[in-house]
Each structure stands twice: as C-alpha cells, then as structure tokens.
PDB file of C-alpha atoms in Angstrom:
ATOM      1  CA  MET A   1      47.362  32.424  15.015  1.00 73.00           C
ATOM      2  CA  ASN A   2      44.420  30.413  13.898  1.00 84.00           C
ATOM      3  CA  ARG A   3      42.124  30.935  15.721  1.00 90.00           C
ATOM      4  CA  LYS A   4      40.297  27.657  14.294  1.00 95.00           C
ATOM      5  CA  PRO A   5      39.670  24.956  17.010  1.00 96.00           C
ATOM      6  CA  ILE A   6      40.846  21.060  17.894  1.00 98.00           C
ATOM      7  CA  GLY A   7      39.764  18.154  15.699  1.00 98.00           C
ATOM      8  CA  ILE A   8      38.835  15.602  18.402  1.00 98.00           C
ATOM      9  CA  PHE A   9      36.850  12.668  18.358  1.00 98.00           C
ATOM     10  CA  ASP A  10      36.398   9.349  19.466  1.00 96.00           C
ATOM     11  CA  SER A  11      34.022   5.634  20.036  1.00 92.00           C
ATOM     12  CA  GLY A  12      32.366   7.669  23.093  1.00 91.00           C
ATOM     13  CA  MET A  13      33.884   9.243  26.143  1.00 93.00           C
ATOM     14  CA  GLY A  14      37.276   8.413  26.954  1.00 92.00           C
ATOM     15  CA  GLY A  15      38.747  10.600  24.652  1.00 95.00           C
ATOM     16  CA  LEU A  16      37.751  12.984  26.791  1.00 96.00           C
ATOM     17  CA  THR A  17      40.734  12.545  29.186  1.00 95.00           C
ATOM     18  CA  VAL A  18      43.154  13.584  25.461  1.00 96.00           C
ATOM     19  CA  MET A  19      40.906  16.551  25.635  1.00 97.00           C
ATOM     20  CA  ARG A  20      41.661  17.567  29.102  1.00 96.00           C
ATOM     21  CA  ALA A  21      45.384  16.746  28.499  1.00 96.00           C
ATOM     22  CA  LEU A  22      44.840  19.058  25.447  1.00 97.00           C
ATOM     23  CA  ALA A  23      43.502  21.842  27.379  1.00 96.00           C
ATOM     24  CA  ALA A  24      45.929  22.074  29.668  1.00 96.00           C
ATOM     25  CA  ARG A  25      49.020  22.226  27.529  1.00 96.00           C
ATOM     26  CA  LEU A  26      47.787  24.282  25.554  1.00 96.00           C
ATOM     27  CA  PRO A  27      44.664  26.901  26.761  1.00 94.00           C
ATOM     28  CA  ASN A  28      44.787  29.467  24.031  1.00 94.00           C
ATOM     29  CA  GLU A  29      42.933  27.223  22.466  1.00 96.00           C
ATOM     30  CA  SER A  30      39.604  26.043  21.770  1.00 97.00           C
ATOM     31  CA  PHE A  31      38.352  23.245  21.181  1.00 98.00           C
ATOM     32  CA  VAL A  32      35.191  20.260  19.466  1.00 98.00           C
ATOM     33  CA  TYR A  33      35.792  17.181  20.810  1.00 98.00           C
ATOM     34  CA  LEU A  34      33.249  13.923  18.961  1.00 98.00           C
ATOM     35  CA  GLY A  35      31.827  10.954  20.768  1.00 97.00           C
ATOM     36  CA  ASP A  36      30.777   8.154  18.499  1.00 97.00           C
ATOM     37  CA  THR A  37      28.118   7.260  22.133  1.00 95.00           C
ATOM     38  CA  ALA A  38      25.921   5.000  19.523  1.00 95.00           C
ATOM     39  CA  ARG A  39      28.702   3.026  18.190  1.00 94.00           C
ATOM     40  CA  LEU A  40      31.369   1.887  20.920  1.00 87.00           C
ATOM     41  CA  PRO A  41      33.473  -0.195  21.233  1.00 86.00           C
ATOM     42  CA  TYR A  42      35.090   0.420  18.542  1.00 90.00           C
ATOM     43  CA  GLY A  43      38.147  -2.059  20.275  1.00 85.00           C
ATOM     44  CA  THR A  44      35.873  -4.906  18.877  1.00 86.00           C
ATOM     45  CA  LYS A  45      34.931  -4.532  16.224  1.00 91.00           C
ATOM     46  CA  SER A  46      36.703  -5.045  12.432  1.00 92.00           C
ATOM     47  CA  ALA A  47      39.839  -2.954  10.825  1.00 92.00           C
ATOM     48  CA  GLU A  48      37.544  -2.538   8.235  1.00 95.00           C
ATOM     49  CA  THR A  49      34.568  -1.383  10.154  1.00 96.00           C
ATOM     50  CA  VAL A  50      36.933   1.212  12.124  1.00 95.00           C
ATOM     51  CA  ARG A  51      38.399   2.155   9.107  1.00 96.00           C
ATOM     52  CA  ARG A  52      35.388   3.874   7.441  1.00 97.00           C
ATOM     53  CA  TYR A  53      33.618   5.416  11.482  1.00 97.00           C
ATOM     54  CA  ALA A  54      36.979   6.663  11.380  1.00 97.00           C
ATOM     55  CA  LEU A  55      35.971   8.582   7.809  1.00 97.00           C
ATOM     56  CA  GLN A  56      32.985   9.166   8.493  1.00 98.00           C
ATOM     57  CA  ALA A  57      33.950  11.121  11.796  1.00 98.00           C
ATOM     58  CA  SER A  58      37.458  13.079  10.887  1.00 98.00           C
ATOM     59  CA  ARG A  59      34.563  14.394   8.683  1.00 97.00           C
ATOM     60  CA  ALA A  60      32.110  15.750  10.592  1.00 98.00           C
ATOM     61  CA  LEU A  61      35.123  18.073  12.539  1.00 98.00           C
ATOM     62  CA  VAL A  62      36.516  19.219   8.809  1.00 98.00           C
ATOM     63  CA  GLU A  63      32.071  20.699   8.484  1.00 97.00           C
ATOM     64  CA  ARG A  64      32.753  22.100  11.590  1.00 96.00           C
ATOM     65  CA  ASP A  65      36.044  23.764   9.877  1.00 97.00           C
ATOM     66  CA  VAL A  66      38.843  22.246  12.488  1.00 98.00           C
ATOM     67  CA  LYS A  67      42.384  23.107  11.801  1.00 97.00           C
ATOM     68  CA  LEU A  68      43.011  19.477  13.190  1.00 97.00           C
ATOM     69  CA  VAL A  69      42.397  15.956  13.967  1.00 98.00           C
ATOM     70  CA  VAL A  70      43.382  14.109  15.627  1.00 98.00           C
ATOM     71  CA  VAL A  71      42.534  10.305  17.026  1.00 98.00           C
ATOM     72  CA  ALA A  72      42.012  10.013  20.409  1.00 97.00           C
ATOM     73  CA  CYS A  73      41.509   6.264  19.877  1.00 94.00           C
ATOM     74  CA  ASN A  74      43.725   3.961  19.735  1.00 91.00           C
ATOM     75  CA  THR A  75      41.700   0.822  17.992  1.00 90.00           C
ATOM     76  CA  ALA A  76      41.248   3.666  15.006  1.00 95.00           C
ATOM     77  CA  SER A  77      44.458   6.168  15.362  1.00 95.00           C
ATOM     78  CA  ALA A  78      46.646   2.117  14.841  1.00 92.00           C
ATOM     79  CA  VAL A  79      44.005   1.319  10.944  1.00 93.00           C
ATOM     80  CA  ALA A  80      42.911   4.848   9.740  1.00 96.00           C
ATOM     81  CA  VAL A  81      45.462   7.539  10.770  1.00 96.00           C
ATOM     82  CA  PRO A  82      47.172   7.227   7.413  1.00 96.00           C
ATOM     83  CA  ASP A  83      43.536   6.863   4.895  1.00 97.00           C
ATOM     84  CA  LEU A  84      42.364  10.412   6.796  1.00 98.00           C
ATOM     85  CA  ALA A  85      45.983  12.290   6.555  1.00 97.00           C
ATOM     86  CA  VAL A  86      45.263  11.406   2.707  1.00 97.00           C
ATOM     87  CA  ALA A  87      41.387  11.721   2.243  1.00 97.00           C
ATOM     88  CA  PHE A  88      41.711  15.123   4.972  1.00 98.00           C
ATOM     89  CA  ALA A  89      45.035  16.975   3.462  1.00 97.00           C
ATOM     90  CA  PRO A  90      45.767  18.912   3.783  1.00 96.00           C
ATOM     91  CA  ILE A  91      44.647  19.300   7.119  1.00 97.00           C
ATOM     92  CA  PRO A  92      47.782  17.836   9.120  1.00 97.00           C
ATOM     93  CA  VAL A  93      45.879  14.152  11.307  1.00 98.00           C
ATOM     94  CA  ILE A  94      48.016  13.534  14.213  1.00 97.00           C
ATOM     95  CA  GLY A  95      47.211   9.553  16.293  1.00 97.00           C
ATOM     96  CA  VAL A  96      47.443   7.849  19.785  1.00 96.00           C
ATOM     97  CA  ILE A  97      49.923   5.481  19.217  1.00 96.00           C
ATOM     98  CA  GLU A  98      54.129   7.419  17.393  1.00 95.00           C
ATOM     99  CA  PRO A  99      53.572   9.761  20.877  1.00 95.00           C
ATOM    100  CA  GLY A 100      52.248   6.657  23.640  1.00 95.00           C
ATOM    101  CA  ALA A 101      54.843   4.834  22.352  1.00 95.00           C
ATOM    102  CA  GLU A 102      57.499   7.281  21.782  1.00 94.00           C
ATOM    103  CA  ALA A 103      57.258   8.287  24.904  1.00 94.00           C
ATOM    104  CA  ALA A 104      57.147   4.282  26.587  1.00 95.00           C
ATOM    105  CA  CYS A 105      61.783   4.243  25.026  1.00 94.00           C
ATOM    106  CA  ARG A 106      62.186   7.275  26.551  1.00 92.00           C
ATOM    107  CA  PHE A 107      60.581   4.992  29.519  1.00 89.00           C
ATOM    108  CA  SER A 108      62.407   1.066  28.846  1.00 87.00           C
ATOM    109  CA  ALA A 109      64.311   1.376  25.634  1.00 73.00           C
ATOM    110  CA  ASP A 110      66.949  -2.390  25.905  1.00 78.00           C
ATOM    111  CA  GLY A 111      63.595  -3.686  29.109  1.00 80.00           C
ATOM    112  CA  LEU A 112      60.329  -5.249  28.957  1.00 87.00           C
ATOM    113  CA  ILE A 113      57.087  -2.372  28.159  1.00 94.00           C
ATOM    114  CA  ALA A 114      53.518  -4.225  28.571  1.00 95.00           C
ATOM    115  CA  VAL A 115      51.260  -2.540  26.075  1.00 96.00           C
ATOM    116  CA  ILE A 116      47.038  -2.849  27.944  1.00 96.00           C
ATOM    117  CA  ALA A 117      44.500  -1.610  25.670  1.00 94.00           C
ATOM    118  CA  THR A 118      41.494  -2.609  23.813  1.00 89.00           C
ATOM    119  CA  GLU A 119      41.125  -6.050  21.602  1.00 88.00           C
ATOM    120  CA  GLY A 120      41.685  -4.196  18.129  1.00 85.00           C
ATOM    121  CA  THR A 121      44.752  -2.382  18.949  1.00 88.00           C
ATOM    122  CA  VAL A 122      47.163  -5.201  20.864  1.00 92.00           C
ATOM    123  CA  ARG A 123      45.636  -8.094  17.975  1.00 89.00           C
ATOM    124  CA  GLY A 124      46.727  -4.988  15.831  1.00 89.00           C
ATOM    125  CA  GLY A 125      50.003  -4.908  17.041  1.00 92.00           C
ATOM    126  CA  ALA A 126      50.491  -1.214  16.381  1.00 92.00           C
ATOM    127  CA  TYR A 127      52.692  -0.121  19.889  1.00 94.00           C
ATOM    128  CA  ALA A 128      54.552  -3.397  19.214  1.00 93.00           C
ATOM    129  CA  ARG A 129      55.182  -1.996  16.512  1.00 94.00           C
ATOM    130  CA  ALA A 130      55.635   1.690  16.698  1.00 95.00           C
ATOM    131  CA  ILE A 131      57.799   0.831  19.477  1.00 95.00           C
ATOM    132  CA  LYS A 132      59.981  -2.022  18.022  1.00 92.00           C
ATOM    133  CA  VAL A 133      60.419   1.110  15.595  1.00 93.00           C
ATOM    134  CA  ARG A 134      62.344   3.288  17.546  1.00 93.00           C
ATOM    135  CA  SER A 135      63.779   0.639  19.734  1.00 91.00           C
ATOM    136  CA  TRP A 136      64.667  -2.551  18.586  1.00 87.00           C
ATOM    137  CA  ARG A 137      66.738  -3.851  21.932  1.00 86.00           C
ATOM    138  CA  ALA A 138      62.772  -3.641  23.608  1.00 88.00           C
ATOM    139  CA  SER A 139      60.597  -6.260  24.595  1.00 87.00           C
ATOM    140  CA  VAL A 140      56.974  -6.036  24.188  1.00 92.00           C
ATOM    141  CA  ILE A 141      53.650  -7.946  25.986  1.00 91.00           C
ATOM    142  CA  GLN A 142      50.251  -6.586  24.843  1.00 94.00           C
ATOM    143  CA  ARG A 143      47.332  -7.937  26.856  1.00 95.00           C
ATOM    144  CA  ALA A 144      43.791  -6.920  25.894  1.00 95.00           C
ATOM    145  CA  CYS A 145      41.999  -5.448  29.204  1.00 96.00           C
ATOM    146  CA  PRO A 146      38.309  -4.735  26.876  1.00 92.00           C
ATOM    147  CA  LEU A 147      36.044  -5.073  30.342  1.00 95.00           C
ATOM    148  CA  PHE A 148      38.037  -2.330  31.857  1.00 95.00           C
ATOM    149  CA  VAL A 149      35.778   0.819  28.668  1.00 89.00           C
ATOM    150  CA  PRO A 150      32.463  -0.715  29.973  1.00 90.00           C
ATOM    151  CA  LEU A 151      33.748   0.149  33.991  1.00 93.00           C
ATOM    152  CA  ALA A 152      34.904   3.296  32.415  1.00 91.00           C
ATOM    153  CA  GLU A 153      32.588   4.596  30.633  1.00 85.00           C
ATOM    154  CA  GLU A 154      30.021   3.061  33.965  1.00 87.00           C
ATOM    155  CA  GLY A 155      31.437   5.588  36.451  1.00 87.00           C
ATOM    156  CA  LEU A 156      33.130   2.407  38.286  1.00 92.00           C
ATOM    157  CA  VAL A 157      36.383   3.917  38.759  1.00 93.00           C
ATOM    158  CA  ASP A 158      37.919   2.824  41.616  1.00 92.00           C
ATOM    159  CA  GLY A 159      36.435  -0.161  44.322  1.00 94.00           C
ATOM    160  CA  PRO A 160      36.337  -3.637  44.273  1.00 96.00           C
ATOM    161  CA  ILE A 161      34.778  -4.643  41.524  1.00 96.00           C
ATOM    162  CA  PRO A 162      37.831  -3.702  38.908  1.00 97.00           C
ATOM    163  CA  GLU A 163      40.311  -4.027  41.257  1.00 97.00           C
ATOM    164  CA  SER A 164      39.957  -7.442  40.937  1.00 97.00           C
ATOM    165  CA  ILE A 165      38.881  -7.138  37.384  1.00 98.00           C
ATOM    166  CA  ALA A 166      42.784  -5.071  37.044  1.00 97.00           C
ATOM    167  CA  ARG A 167      44.477  -8.437  38.959  1.00 97.00           C
ATOM    168  CA  TYR A 168      42.296 -10.028  35.968  1.00 97.00           C
ATOM    169  CA  TYR A 169      44.035  -8.038  33.190  1.00 97.00           C
ATOM    170  CA  LEU A 170      47.504  -7.845  35.243  1.00 96.00           C
ATOM    171  CA  ASP A 171      48.767 -10.151  38.056  1.00 92.00           C
ATOM    172  CA  PRO A 172      49.165 -12.187  34.617  1.00 89.00           C
ATOM    173  CA  ILE A 173      52.341  -9.373  33.154  1.00 90.00           C
ATOM    174  CA  PHE A 174      53.771  -8.457  36.390  1.00 89.00           C
ATOM    175  CA  SER A 175      53.991 -11.917  38.734  1.00 82.00           C
ATOM    176  CA  PRO A 176      55.872 -13.672  36.496  1.00 67.00           C
ATOM    177  CA  PRO A 177      59.540 -12.830  37.280  1.00 60.00           C
ATOM    178  CA  ILE A 178      60.682 -13.572  34.237  1.00 58.00           C
ATOM    179  CA  TYR A 179      59.654 -13.447  30.967  1.00 57.00           C
ATOM    180  CA  LEU A 180      60.883 -15.433  28.190  1.00 56.00           C
ATOM    181  CA  ASP A 181      60.931 -12.374  24.767  1.00 57.00           C
ATOM    182  CA  PRO A 182      59.732 -14.715  21.200  1.00 56.00           C
ATOM    183  CA  MET A 183      61.116 -12.063  19.026  1.00 55.00           C
ATOM    184  CA  ASN A 184      65.433 -13.359  20.016  1.00 54.00           C
ATOM    185  CA  LEU A 185      64.786 -15.372  23.414  1.00 53.00           C
ATOM    186  CA  LYS A 186      66.005 -12.985  25.679  1.00 56.00           C
ATOM    187  CA  GLN A 187      65.181 -13.788  29.515  1.00 58.00           C
ATOM    188  CA  VAL A 188      63.219 -10.289  30.424  1.00 58.00           C
ATOM    189  CA  HIS A 189      62.813  -8.827  33.706  1.00 68.00           C
ATOM    190  CA  ARG A 190      58.970  -8.055  34.908  1.00 81.00           C
ATOM    191  CA  PRO A 191      57.605  -5.016  32.575  1.00 89.00           C
ATOM    192  CA  GLU A 192      59.350  -1.041  33.067  1.00 88.00           C
ATOM    193  CA  CYS A 193      57.066   0.359  31.541  1.00 94.00           C
ATOM    194  CA  LEU A 194      52.913   0.198  31.120  1.00 96.00           C
ATOM    195  CA  VAL A 195      51.343   1.615  28.374  1.00 97.00           C
ATOM    196  CA  LEU A 196      47.477   2.951  28.790  1.00 96.00           C
ATOM    197  CA  GLY A 197      46.640   2.199  25.468  1.00 94.00           C
ATOM    198  CA  CYS A 198      42.833   3.571  25.842  1.00 92.00           C
ATOM    199  CA  THR A 199      42.444   6.310  26.126  1.00 91.00           C
ATOM    200  CA  HIS A 200      39.211   5.042  28.399  1.00 91.00           C
ATOM    201  CA  PHE A 201      42.037   3.780  31.139  1.00 94.00           C
ATOM    202  CA  PRO A 202      43.869   6.700  32.707  1.00 93.00           C
ATOM    203  CA  VAL A 203      40.643   7.262  34.400  1.00 93.00           C
ATOM    204  CA  LEU A 204      41.710   4.155  36.182  1.00 96.00           C
ATOM    205  CA  LYS A 205      45.362   4.508  36.393  1.00 95.00           C
ATOM    206  CA  GLN A 206      44.934   4.632  40.457  1.00 94.00           C
ATOM    207  CA  VAL A 207      43.830   1.190  40.876  1.00 97.00           C
ATOM    208  CA  ILE A 208      46.096   0.009  37.523  1.00 97.00           C
ATOM    209  CA  GLU A 209      48.635   1.465  40.194  1.00 95.00           C
ATOM    210  CA  ARG A 210      47.801  -0.222  43.047  1.00 95.00           C
ATOM    211  CA  VAL A 211      47.584  -3.790  41.901  1.00 95.00           C
ATOM    212  CA  ILE A 212      50.764  -3.371  39.588  1.00 94.00           C
ATOM    213  CA  GLY A 213      52.891  -1.570  42.756  1.00 89.00           C
ATOM    214  CA  ALA A 214      55.710   0.792  42.329  1.00 81.00           C
ATOM    215  CA  ASN A 215      58.795   1.607  40.825  1.00 85.00           C
ATOM    216  CA  VAL A 216      56.798   1.302  37.126  1.00 92.00           C
ATOM    217  CA  ALA A 217      56.238   4.333  34.819  1.00 94.00           C
ATOM    218  CA  ILE A 218      52.799   3.910  33.712  1.00 96.00           C
ATOM    219  CA  VAL A 219      52.496   5.772  30.435  1.00 95.00           C
ATOM    220  CA  ASP A 220      49.674   8.166  29.754  1.00 92.00           C
ATOM    221  CA  SER A 221      49.280   8.390  25.490  1.00 87.00           C
ATOM    222  CA  ALA A 222      46.729  11.623  25.932  1.00 91.00           C
ATOM    223  CA  VAL A 223      49.616  13.616  27.811  1.00 91.00           C
ATOM    224  CA  THR A 224      52.135  12.884  25.408  1.00 92.00           C
ATOM    225  CA  THR A 225      50.335  13.216  22.739  1.00 95.00           C
ATOM    226  CA  ALA A 226      49.339  17.253  24.196  1.00 96.00           C
ATOM    227  CA  GLU A 227      53.177  17.270  23.722  1.00 95.00           C
ATOM    228  CA  ALA A 228      53.394  16.371  20.057  1.00 95.00           C
ATOM    229  CA  VAL A 229      49.640  18.488  19.106  1.00 97.00           C
ATOM    230  CA  ALA A 230      51.920  21.495  20.858  1.00 96.00           C
ATOM    231  CA  CYS A 231      54.446  20.541  18.711  1.00 96.00           C
ATOM    232  CA  LEU A 232      53.259  20.253  15.799  1.00 96.00           C
ATOM    233  CA  LEU A 233      51.236  24.193  16.090  1.00 96.00           C
ATOM    234  CA  SER A 234      54.565  25.274  16.540  1.00 95.00           C
ATOM    235  CA  GLU A 235      56.054  23.572  13.742  1.00 95.00           C
ATOM    236  CA  ARG A 236      53.235  24.656  10.662  1.00 94.00           C
ATOM    237  CA  ASN A 237      52.081  28.515  12.097  1.00 94.00           C
ATOM    238  CA  LEU A 238      48.805  27.214  13.389  1.00 95.00           C
ATOM    239  CA  SER A 239      48.306  28.828  17.556  1.00 94.00           C
ATOM    240  CA  ASN A 240      46.508  30.440  18.627  1.00 92.00           C
ATOM    241  CA  ASP A 241      47.031  33.542  20.969  1.00 80.00           C
ATOM    242  CA  GLY A 242      43.605  34.691  20.322  1.00 78.00           C
ATOM    243  CA  PRO A 243      40.430  34.822  21.938  1.00 82.00           C
ATOM    244  CA  ILE A 244      38.683  31.145  22.527  1.00 89.00           C
ATOM    245  CA  ALA A 245      35.497  29.863  22.081  1.00 89.00           C
ATOM    246  CA  THR A 246      34.167  27.264  24.561  1.00 93.00           C
ATOM    247  CA  PRO A 247      34.157  24.472  23.456  1.00 96.00           C
ATOM    248  CA  ARG A 248      31.822  22.467  21.414  1.00 97.00           C
ATOM    249  CA  PHE A 249      30.302  18.701  22.110  1.00 98.00           C
ATOM    250  CA  LEU A 250      28.861  16.165  19.109  1.00 98.00           C
ATOM    251  CA  VAL A 251      27.278  13.198  19.750  1.00 98.00           C
ATOM    252  CA  THR A 252      25.606  10.713  18.581  1.00 98.00           C
ATOM    253  CA  ASP A 253      23.321   8.607  21.396  1.00 97.00           C
ATOM    254  CA  ALA A 254      22.983   9.894  24.221  1.00 96.00           C
ATOM    255  CA  PRO A 255      24.446  13.565  24.198  1.00 97.00           C
ATOM    256  CA  GLU A 256      22.557  13.323  28.420  1.00 96.00           C
ATOM    257  CA  ARG A 257      24.410  10.691  29.514  1.00 94.00           C
ATOM    258  CA  PHE A 258      27.930  12.040  27.810  1.00 96.00           C
ATOM    259  CA  ALA A 259      27.706  15.148  29.637  1.00 96.00           C
ATOM    260  CA  ARG A 260      26.567  13.612  32.885  1.00 94.00           C
ATOM    261  CA  VAL A 261      29.290  10.974  33.188  1.00 92.00           C
ATOM    262  CA  GLY A 262      31.277  12.779  30.985  1.00 94.00           C
ATOM    263  CA  GLU A 263      32.718  14.449  33.327  1.00 93.00           C
ATOM    264  CA  ILE A 264      34.824  11.429  34.970  1.00 92.00           C
ATOM    265  CA  PHE A 265      37.368  11.754  31.535  1.00 94.00           C
ATOM    266  CA  PHE A 266      37.600  14.984  31.454  1.00 95.00           C
ATOM    267  CA  GLY A 267      37.940  16.654  34.778  1.00 93.00           C
ATOM    268  CA  SER A 268      35.118  18.612  35.074  1.00 94.00           C
ATOM    269  CA  ALA A 269      31.168  20.571  34.961  1.00 96.00           C
ATOM    270  CA  ILE A 270      29.679  19.805  30.491  1.00 97.00           C
ATOM    271  CA  ASP A 271      27.018  22.351  29.961  1.00 96.00           C
ATOM    272  CA  PRO A 272      24.563  19.367  28.622  1.00 96.00           C
ATOM    273  CA  ALA A 273      23.860  22.723  26.636  1.00 96.00           C
ATOM    274  CA  THR A 274      26.941  22.766  24.858  1.00 97.00           C
ATOM    275  CA  VAL A 275      26.096  19.171  23.744  1.00 98.00           C
ATOM    276  CA  GLU A 276      25.128  18.059  19.990  1.00 97.00           C
ATOM    277  CA  LEU A 277      23.141  14.849  18.649  1.00 97.00           C
ATOM    278  CA  VAL A 278      24.829  14.361  15.471  1.00 97.00           C
ATOM    279  CA  ASP A 279      24.306  11.597  12.613  1.00 95.00           C
ATOM    280  CA  LEU A 280      27.674   9.951  11.116  1.00 94.00           C
ATOM    281  CA  GLN A 281      25.579   8.675   8.134  1.00 81.00           C
ATOM    282  CA  SER A 282      23.569  11.013   7.134  1.00 61.00           C
TER     283      SER A 282
END
C-alpha cells in the first residue's frame, strides 16, 4: 500500500478530464493537480520550451511527494516524457499518447485513424508514430484544431459557434469518401476512429459527434490513460487501499477562474480553498 498522491499536470484545465477519469477508475487514490495556467497553451510553443515547462511542473509535483507523475498534456507527452522519466527516476512518469494510440489500434488496426490535436502535437507526429509501431497497416490523418482549446477554456462547448468551428476542422477529414495514404499509396475510406489528441477536447465531444456522424469510434485519451495508470500501480505495488486526501490543485495564474471554469472539465465543483497559486520559475 502506498498512500502518497498521484501527481497530474497540464498546461491549463484540460488535464482535469484526465484527473476526472483517474478518480473514477481509482476511487482509493489521492491526487495533486497542477495547471500551468500562466503559460498556456503549450501547443503553440517550441519543443524546447515545452520540455522546460514540463520539467518545472513535474518538479513541483515531486516536491509534494507524489508517487507517480501523469503528464495530462498531449503536447508535453509528445516531447517530454523520456526526459521526465530520467530526471525523476525512480518515480514513474506516464503520458497520454501511448494509451491513446493503443486504444485507437484496437478500434481500427488496418483502417484510417484520424487524430485531432494542438499544433505542437500534430507537428511532432507522436500519435502517428505510436500508432504505426502498433499497427503498420493502419493509416493516419492528422489535423491541428487550435481554436478548440480557447473554446473549452471559455466554457463555450456547445451551440452554433463551436459547431461551426468543428465543421471547419472536421468536414475536410470526414466528408471525402476516399483518401490516398501517402505512406503506401493505398486508397482508404473515411476514418473509422477519431483520437481526441488534446485533453481539452473531450468537453467538446457532443459537438464533435454531431459533426462527424455515427459509426466513428472516438478515443478519449483520458479514459485510456486512467486504465494504464491503474495497471502500472498494480504492477509496481503502488496502489492505495487506505483513506484518501482531499484533492489539491496548484495553478500558476488566476486561481479563482480555475476553480470556477474547471468544473466544466472536472465534472464537479472545485472548492476555491483547495486551489493554491504557485510560481514554477522561482
């Protein structure tokens, strides 16, 4: 039994969808969440900058005696997980890319998989590589959807504005009946699976489902990451079966707004008294 909390970080509030999934899957665990709200979004920044921010955020969690670090940010997962694993060993570090790719391949091992994410995640190609490692027959099409992040952060998750933006991003992917896969020049039909490659995107899921239509499996990396964390805790004998602590939240800016808007992502109210303002650069 290990009663230390699980640490989770993201550039903002999107990672609260991962924390929500973790809390549902692991009701006996305690959590510390860090949102780098002063420097979001990570998706438009260079890989070097994201690595530096990820190291600072992870260090803040490790200093609070966590037993595991969950990188609940696709952009940081794409570029920083190996560095974090080395820097904070033997504390395990797990990102959201690998679990999401694994789930996508279960839905579409030899068809077309669509990935929507931030500019940084798409530019780095981490999902495409992770999917190809698991299934070389699968084809991958990627699309950056940067406006989804501010929509989610503003709580604008339904209605004509998010739907029109979703159609702008997704119609070019799901309307053409046939694609030519550039990897092997084979023709493939419309995607069978859509990976939500940013932790902000699940709160827009209803709008996305309306736009892409039926018969498309949607992979939410929050749920798949929670399952991967559960397996890791069991394998390393890190699970807690004792009393749990109240969730703690750390932010680098605007704690009042985090407590208010974070409810959209977390699925329940966040007590402002549990939100602490921190400086990662000090």
